[in-house]
Short mmCIF file of C-alpha atoms in Angstrom, two decimals:
data_model
loop_
_atom_site.label_atom_id
_atom_site.label_comp_id
_atom_site.label_asym_id
_atom_site.label_seq_id
_atom_site.Cartn_x
_atom_site.Cartn_y
_atom_site.Cartn_z
CA MET T 1 -0.13 -0.02 0.10
CA ARG T 2 1.10 3.61 -0.56
CA SER T 3 -0.44 6.88 -0.14
CA THR T 4 -1.11 9.03 -3.22
CA ARG T 5 -2.93 12.40 -3.83
CA ALA T 6 -4.41 12.99 -7.15
CA ILE T 7 -6.80 15.78 -8.58
CA GLN T 8 -9.71 14.86 -10.87
CA ASP T 9 -12.11 17.35 -12.54
CA VAL T 10 -15.52 15.89 -12.94
CA VAL T 11 -18.69 17.09 -14.72
CA SER T 12 -21.89 16.89 -12.64
CA GLY T 13 -25.16 18.54 -13.97
CA GLY T 14 -23.19 20.61 -16.41
CA ARG T 15 -20.97 21.89 -13.58
CA THR T 16 -17.21 21.07 -12.94
CA LEU T 17 -16.19 19.58 -9.45
CA ARG T 18 -12.87 19.40 -8.06
CA ALA T 19 -12.39 15.98 -6.43
CA PHE T 20 -9.24 14.36 -4.78
CA VAL T 21 -8.13 10.74 -4.33
CA SER T 22 -5.75 9.83 -1.59
CA GLY T 23 -4.75 7.01 0.73
CA ALA T 24 -4.01 3.44 -0.47
CA THR T 25 -4.39 2.50 -4.07
CA ASP T 26 -6.99 0.05 -5.14
CA GLY T 27 -8.68 0.00 -1.55
CA ASP T 28 -12.06 0.03 -0.60
CA VAL T 29 -13.41 3.48 -1.14
CA LEU T 30 -14.22 6.02 1.63
CA VAL T 31 -16.10 9.34 0.56
CA PHE T 32 -15.11 11.96 2.99
CA HIS T 33 -17.20 14.98 3.47
CA THR T 34 -15.29 17.98 4.79
CA GLY T 35 -16.69 20.68 7.33
CA THR T 36 -17.92 24.20 6.68
CA PRO T 37 -16.09 26.24 5.43
CA SER T 38 -13.58 23.75 4.31
CA PRO T 39 -12.13 22.84 0.95
CA PRO T 40 -10.65 19.31 1.12
CA VAL T 41 -7.04 20.22 2.02
CA GLU T 42 -4.61 17.41 2.77
CA TRP T 43 -5.78 16.02 6.17
CA LYS T 44 -2.89 13.98 7.05
CA PHE T 45 -4.71 12.76 10.19
CA LEU T 46 -7.27 10.93 8.02
CA ASP T 47 -4.92 10.00 5.01
CA ASP T 48 -2.15 8.11 7.10
CA ILE T 49 -4.80 6.23 9.14
CA ALA T 50 -6.82 5.40 6.07
CA THR T 51 -3.83 4.10 4.15
CA GLN T 52 -2.96 1.93 7.24
CA ARG T 53 -6.32 0.27 6.80
CA GLY T 54 -6.09 -0.01 3.08
CA LEU T 55 -8.79 2.41 2.22
CA THR T 56 -8.87 4.76 -0.71
CA VAL T 57 -10.23 8.23 0.36
CA VAL T 58 -12.30 10.43 -1.93
CA THR T 59 -12.96 14.02 -1.18
CA TYR T 60 -14.17 16.69 -3.30
CA CYS T 61 -14.83 20.49 -3.09
CA ARG T 62 -18.78 21.09 -2.70
CA PRO T 63 -20.15 23.49 -5.21
CA GLY T 64 -19.00 27.16 -4.69
CA TYR T 65 -15.75 26.05 -3.00
CA ASP T 66 -12.10 26.13 -4.67
CA GLY T 67 -12.21 24.38 -7.95
CA SER T 68 -15.98 23.56 -8.03
CA ASP T 69 -18.62 25.65 -9.90
CA ARG T 70 -21.29 27.18 -7.79
CA GLN T 71 -24.73 25.71 -7.75
CA HIS T 72 -27.21 28.29 -6.49
CA GLY T 73 -30.25 26.88 -4.55
CA ARG T 74 -28.43 23.64 -3.93
CA ARG T 75 -29.86 21.23 -1.22
CA VAL T 76 -28.01 19.02 1.18
CA ALA T 77 -29.58 16.03 -0.94
CA ASP T 78 -27.80 17.33 -4.25
CA ALA T 79 -24.52 16.08 -2.64
CA ALA T 80 -25.52 12.46 -3.77
CA ASP T 81 -25.74 13.30 -7.37
CA ASP T 82 -22.17 14.94 -7.24
CA VAL T 83 -20.90 11.95 -5.45
CA GLY T 84 -22.35 9.63 -7.93
CA ALA T 85 -20.81 11.63 -10.79
CA ILE T 86 -17.43 11.45 -9.09
CA LEU T 87 -17.56 7.61 -8.62
CA ASP T 88 -18.90 7.12 -11.98
CA THR T 89 -15.76 8.90 -13.36
CA LEU T 90 -13.23 6.98 -11.21
CA GLY T 91 -15.06 3.60 -12.02
CA VAL T 92 -16.33 2.83 -8.39
CA ASN T 93 -19.50 0.97 -7.72
CA SER T 94 -19.65 0.91 -3.91
CA PHE T 95 -18.35 2.97 -1.05
CA ALA T 96 -18.64 4.03 2.61
CA THR T 97 -19.01 7.55 3.58
CA LEU T 98 -17.88 9.75 6.57
CA GLY T 99 -18.87 13.32 7.17
CA TRP T 100 -17.35 15.63 9.84
CA SER T 101 -19.31 18.76 11.04
CA GLY T 102 -20.90 20.47 7.98
CA GLY T 103 -20.08 17.39 6.02
CA GLY T 104 -22.12 14.96 8.10
CA GLN T 105 -25.38 16.13 6.54
CA HIS T 106 -23.81 15.33 3.17
CA ALA T 107 -22.70 11.69 4.06
CA LEU T 108 -26.53 11.03 5.31
CA ALA T 109 -27.72 12.38 1.99
CA CYS T 110 -25.48 9.64 0.22
CA ALA T 111 -26.90 6.97 2.63
CA ALA T 112 -30.44 8.18 1.72
CA MET T 113 -30.03 8.88 -2.11
CA LEU T 114 -27.54 6.20 -3.16
CA PRO T 115 -28.67 3.09 -0.99
CA LYS T 116 -27.40 0.68 -3.79
CA ARG T 117 -23.85 2.01 -3.79
CA CYS T 118 -23.37 3.24 -0.14
CA ARG T 119 -22.65 0.29 2.16
CA ALA T 120 -22.71 2.37 5.41
CA ALA T 121 -22.28 5.88 6.62
CA ALA T 122 -20.84 7.69 9.77
CA THR T 123 -21.29 11.33 10.92
CA ILE T 124 -19.00 13.30 13.43
CA GLY T 125 -20.49 16.40 15.03
CA SER T 126 -23.24 16.60 12.57
CA LEU T 127 -26.25 19.10 12.62
CA SER T 128 -29.85 17.69 12.47
CA PRO T 129 -32.53 19.22 10.28
CA LEU T 130 -34.14 22.28 11.47
CA PRO T 131 -37.97 21.94 11.93
CA PRO T 132 -40.04 25.27 11.63
CA ASP T 133 -40.42 27.13 14.99
CA ASP T 134 -38.31 24.74 16.77
CA ASN T 135 -36.68 26.55 19.83
CA ALA T 136 -34.96 23.39 20.88
CA TRP T 137 -32.81 23.11 18.00
CA TRP T 138 -30.91 26.25 18.93
CA ALA T 139 -30.51 25.23 22.78
CA GLU T 140 -26.81 25.08 23.89
CA MET T 141 -25.48 26.38 20.50
CA SER T 142 -22.57 28.75 20.76
CA PRO T 143 -23.71 32.42 20.08
CA SER T 144 -21.44 32.72 17.09
CA ASN T 145 -22.84 29.83 15.21
CA ALA T 146 -26.43 30.67 16.10
CA GLU T 147 -25.95 34.15 14.74
CA ALA T 148 -24.69 32.69 11.50
CA PHE T 149 -27.72 30.26 11.09
CA ARG T 150 -30.20 33.04 11.87
CA ALA T 151 -28.64 35.11 9.27
CA ALA T 152 -29.05 32.25 6.88
CA LEU T 153 -32.72 32.08 7.80
CA ALA T 154 -33.06 35.84 6.75
CA GLY T 155 -31.77 34.95 3.30
CA GLU T 156 -28.83 35.16 1.13
CA ALA T 157 -28.14 38.94 1.21
CA ARG T 158 -28.36 39.11 4.90
CA LEU T 159 -26.06 35.88 5.27
CA CYS T 160 -23.37 37.36 2.73
CA GLU T 161 -23.32 40.59 4.94
CA HIS T 162 -22.89 38.56 8.09
CA LEU T 163 -20.11 36.30 6.82
CA GLU T 164 -18.23 39.19 4.80
CA PRO T 165 -15.88 40.30 7.86
CA GLY T 166 -15.07 36.51 8.64
CA ARG T 167 -14.15 35.96 5.29
CA GLN T 168 -11.78 38.97 4.93
CA ARG T 169 -10.02 37.71 8.12
CA PHE T 170 -9.79 34.11 6.75
CA LEU T 171 -7.88 35.39 3.61
CA THR T 172 -4.69 35.77 5.58
CA VAL T 173 -5.47 33.74 8.76
CA SER T 174 -2.73 31.56 10.27
CA GLY T 175 -3.09 28.65 12.62
CA GLU T 176 -2.17 30.59 15.74
CA GLU T 177 -4.56 33.44 14.76
CA LEU T 178 -7.37 30.87 13.95
CA THR T 179 -7.04 29.33 17.38
CA ALA T 180 -7.14 32.62 19.15
CA THR T 181 -10.48 33.56 17.41
CA LEU T 182 -12.39 30.41 18.03
CA GLY T 183 -13.53 31.72 21.42
CA ASP T 184 -16.85 30.09 22.62
CA LEU T 185 -16.61 27.37 20.01
CA ILE T 186 -13.65 25.72 22.05
CA SER T 187 -14.38 23.50 25.06
CA ALA T 188 -11.34 22.44 27.37
CA THR T 189 -11.39 19.19 25.49
CA ASP T 190 -11.24 20.67 21.94
CA GLN T 191 -8.51 23.15 23.15
CA GLU T 192 -6.18 20.26 24.00
CA ALA T 193 -7.24 18.58 20.70
CA LEU T 194 -6.19 21.81 18.74
CA THR T 195 -2.47 21.10 18.11
CA PRO T 196 -0.52 23.52 15.96
CA ASP T 197 -0.55 21.02 12.97
CA LEU T 198 -4.56 20.83 13.27
CA ALA T 199 -4.93 24.54 13.62
CA ASP T 200 -2.44 25.05 10.55
CA MET T 201 -4.59 22.63 8.27
CA LEU T 202 -7.87 24.33 9.38
CA ALA T 203 -6.34 27.81 8.78
CA ARG T 204 -5.11 26.58 5.29
CA SER T 205 -8.58 25.28 4.38
CA ARG T 206 -10.36 28.67 5.62
CA ARG T 207 -7.91 30.58 3.63
CA GLN T 208 -8.71 28.57 0.39
CA ALA T 209 -12.48 28.74 1.23
CA ALA T 210 -12.04 32.69 1.39
CA ALA T 211 -9.98 33.10 -1.59
CA SER T 212 -12.49 31.51 -3.81
CA GLY T 213 -15.22 33.79 -2.53
CA PHE T 214 -17.90 32.62 -0.23
CA GLY T 215 -20.48 31.03 -2.42
CA GLY T 216 -19.75 27.46 -0.96
CA TRP T 217 -19.91 28.83 2.66
CA VAL T 218 -23.18 30.73 1.86
CA ASP T 219 -24.90 27.81 0.26
CA ASP T 220 -23.83 25.23 2.90
CA LEU T 221 -25.55 27.38 5.50
CA LEU T 222 -28.63 28.01 3.44
CA ALA T 223 -29.02 24.30 2.57
CA PHE T 224 -28.52 23.22 6.33
CA VAL T 225 -31.36 25.69 7.47
CA GLY T 226 -33.74 24.78 4.55
CA PRO T 227 -35.46 21.45 3.52
CA TRP T 228 -32.65 18.88 2.91
CA GLY T 229 -34.47 17.09 0.18
CA PHE T 230 -34.67 13.73 1.98
CA GLU T 231 -36.04 12.30 5.03
CA LEU T 232 -33.76 10.75 7.65
CA ASN T 233 -36.15 7.86 8.11
CA SER T 234 -35.73 6.81 4.60
CA ILE T 235 -32.10 5.68 5.27
CA ALA T 236 -31.75 2.03 5.40
CA ARG T 237 -28.09 1.59 5.49
CA PRO T 238 -26.13 1.41 8.86
CA VAL T 239 -25.36 4.66 10.15
CA THR T 240 -23.12 5.62 13.13
CA ILE T 241 -23.51 8.93 14.87
CA TRP T 242 -20.46 10.18 16.49
CA HIS T 243 -20.65 13.10 18.80
CA GLY T 244 -19.08 14.65 21.76
CA ARG T 245 -21.09 15.92 24.74
CA GLU T 246 -18.28 18.67 25.11
CA ASP T 247 -18.98 19.82 21.61
CA ARG T 248 -19.81 23.51 21.50
CA PHE T 249 -19.88 23.87 17.65
CA VAL T 250 -22.84 21.61 17.39
CA PRO T 251 -24.59 20.43 20.67
CA SER T 252 -25.04 16.73 21.11
CA LEU T 253 -28.91 17.14 21.07
CA HIS T 254 -28.51 16.99 17.23
CA ALA T 255 -26.89 13.57 17.43
CA ARG T 256 -29.92 12.43 19.48
CA ARG T 257 -32.27 13.71 16.99
CA ILE T 258 -30.60 12.20 14.02
CA ALA T 259 -30.45 8.67 15.73
CA GLU T 260 -33.98 8.78 16.67
CA GLU T 261 -35.01 9.36 13.10
CA ILE T 262 -32.73 6.71 11.36
CA PRO T 263 -33.92 3.22 12.09
CA CYS T 264 -30.69 1.59 11.54
CA SER T 265 -28.48 4.07 13.34
CA THR T 266 -26.06 3.73 16.38
CA PRO T 267 -25.41 6.70 18.45
CA GLN T 268 -21.98 7.06 20.05
CA ILE T 269 -22.28 10.12 22.16
CA LEU T 270 -19.10 10.29 24.23
CA ASP T 271 -18.90 12.15 27.33
CA GLU T 272 -15.28 13.55 27.24
CA GLU T 273 -15.19 14.35 23.65
CA GLY T 274 -15.69 17.58 21.62
CA HIS T 275 -16.04 18.59 18.03
CA LEU T 276 -12.15 18.40 17.28
CA SER T 277 -11.26 15.55 19.52
CA ILE T 278 -13.31 13.05 17.99
CA ALA T 279 -12.28 13.81 14.42
CA THR T 280 -8.60 13.48 15.52
CA ALA T 281 -7.98 11.14 18.32
CA ARG T 282 -10.99 8.94 17.59
CA ILE T 283 -10.65 8.82 13.75
CA GLY T 284 -9.10 5.25 13.77
CA GLU T 285 -12.10 3.93 15.98
CA VAL T 286 -14.52 5.67 13.58
CA LEU T 287 -13.06 4.09 10.42
CA ASP T 288 -12.81 0.73 11.99
CA ASP T 289 -16.39 0.93 12.98
CA LEU T 290 -17.60 2.20 9.61
CA THR T 291 -15.52 -0.49 7.57
#
């Protein structure tokens, strides 16, 4: 086995998508959905562990992010069509899928919309759908994230206005600066998990997201607070819902709601983990369970 990282441009619905292939060659395929706002920069933590397990990792820039054409009005469900087009181009018939943070919803979309190809799915720190007039959805959410989602509910113009100052900061942000600005999003558990290497990776991803505009970021948030385009209870593939009770990015209430809706799901809500710590220290356990 050896690790590779190749770029593949794929056409889906008349749009160009930028996809990446890494990990072991000729292994079982894992489609990994990155968070928000995060084009798939090289994530050494995942690539190394996936390679050790003989997995080939496929990631891609969602529409509007670096290298992928924007898709106005996209829903969470639309990720399944894009993943299907990428796998067709690569000649891949079956896969497992994992989504972290804002990628979790898109992993669920693949499990729902591609049941003949998706063997299993897992999420880490994923949001649940937002029902109308649901105050509980906002409970325990950090003020900074809640403000962004409320701006999304007010429409694209208001959301762009809200995100613009952050985009300007992200254009040049360093790992050290990103760590200092996360504020109320970081629990003590995640503070420990946020090593300089992880901070540098996240900062690099933010810089790429900001440099390509913020269409992808805007469309992610609009999709999250709108109808997803599929029902969680339609998923008939095994799904494991990983979440930390110390997660301040996305409260663990969301994991419980997802697990309640998906008949074949297994919740793994861990008392002493956060949003970042599961995605780093626990990633091997997540992959072993998924595969």
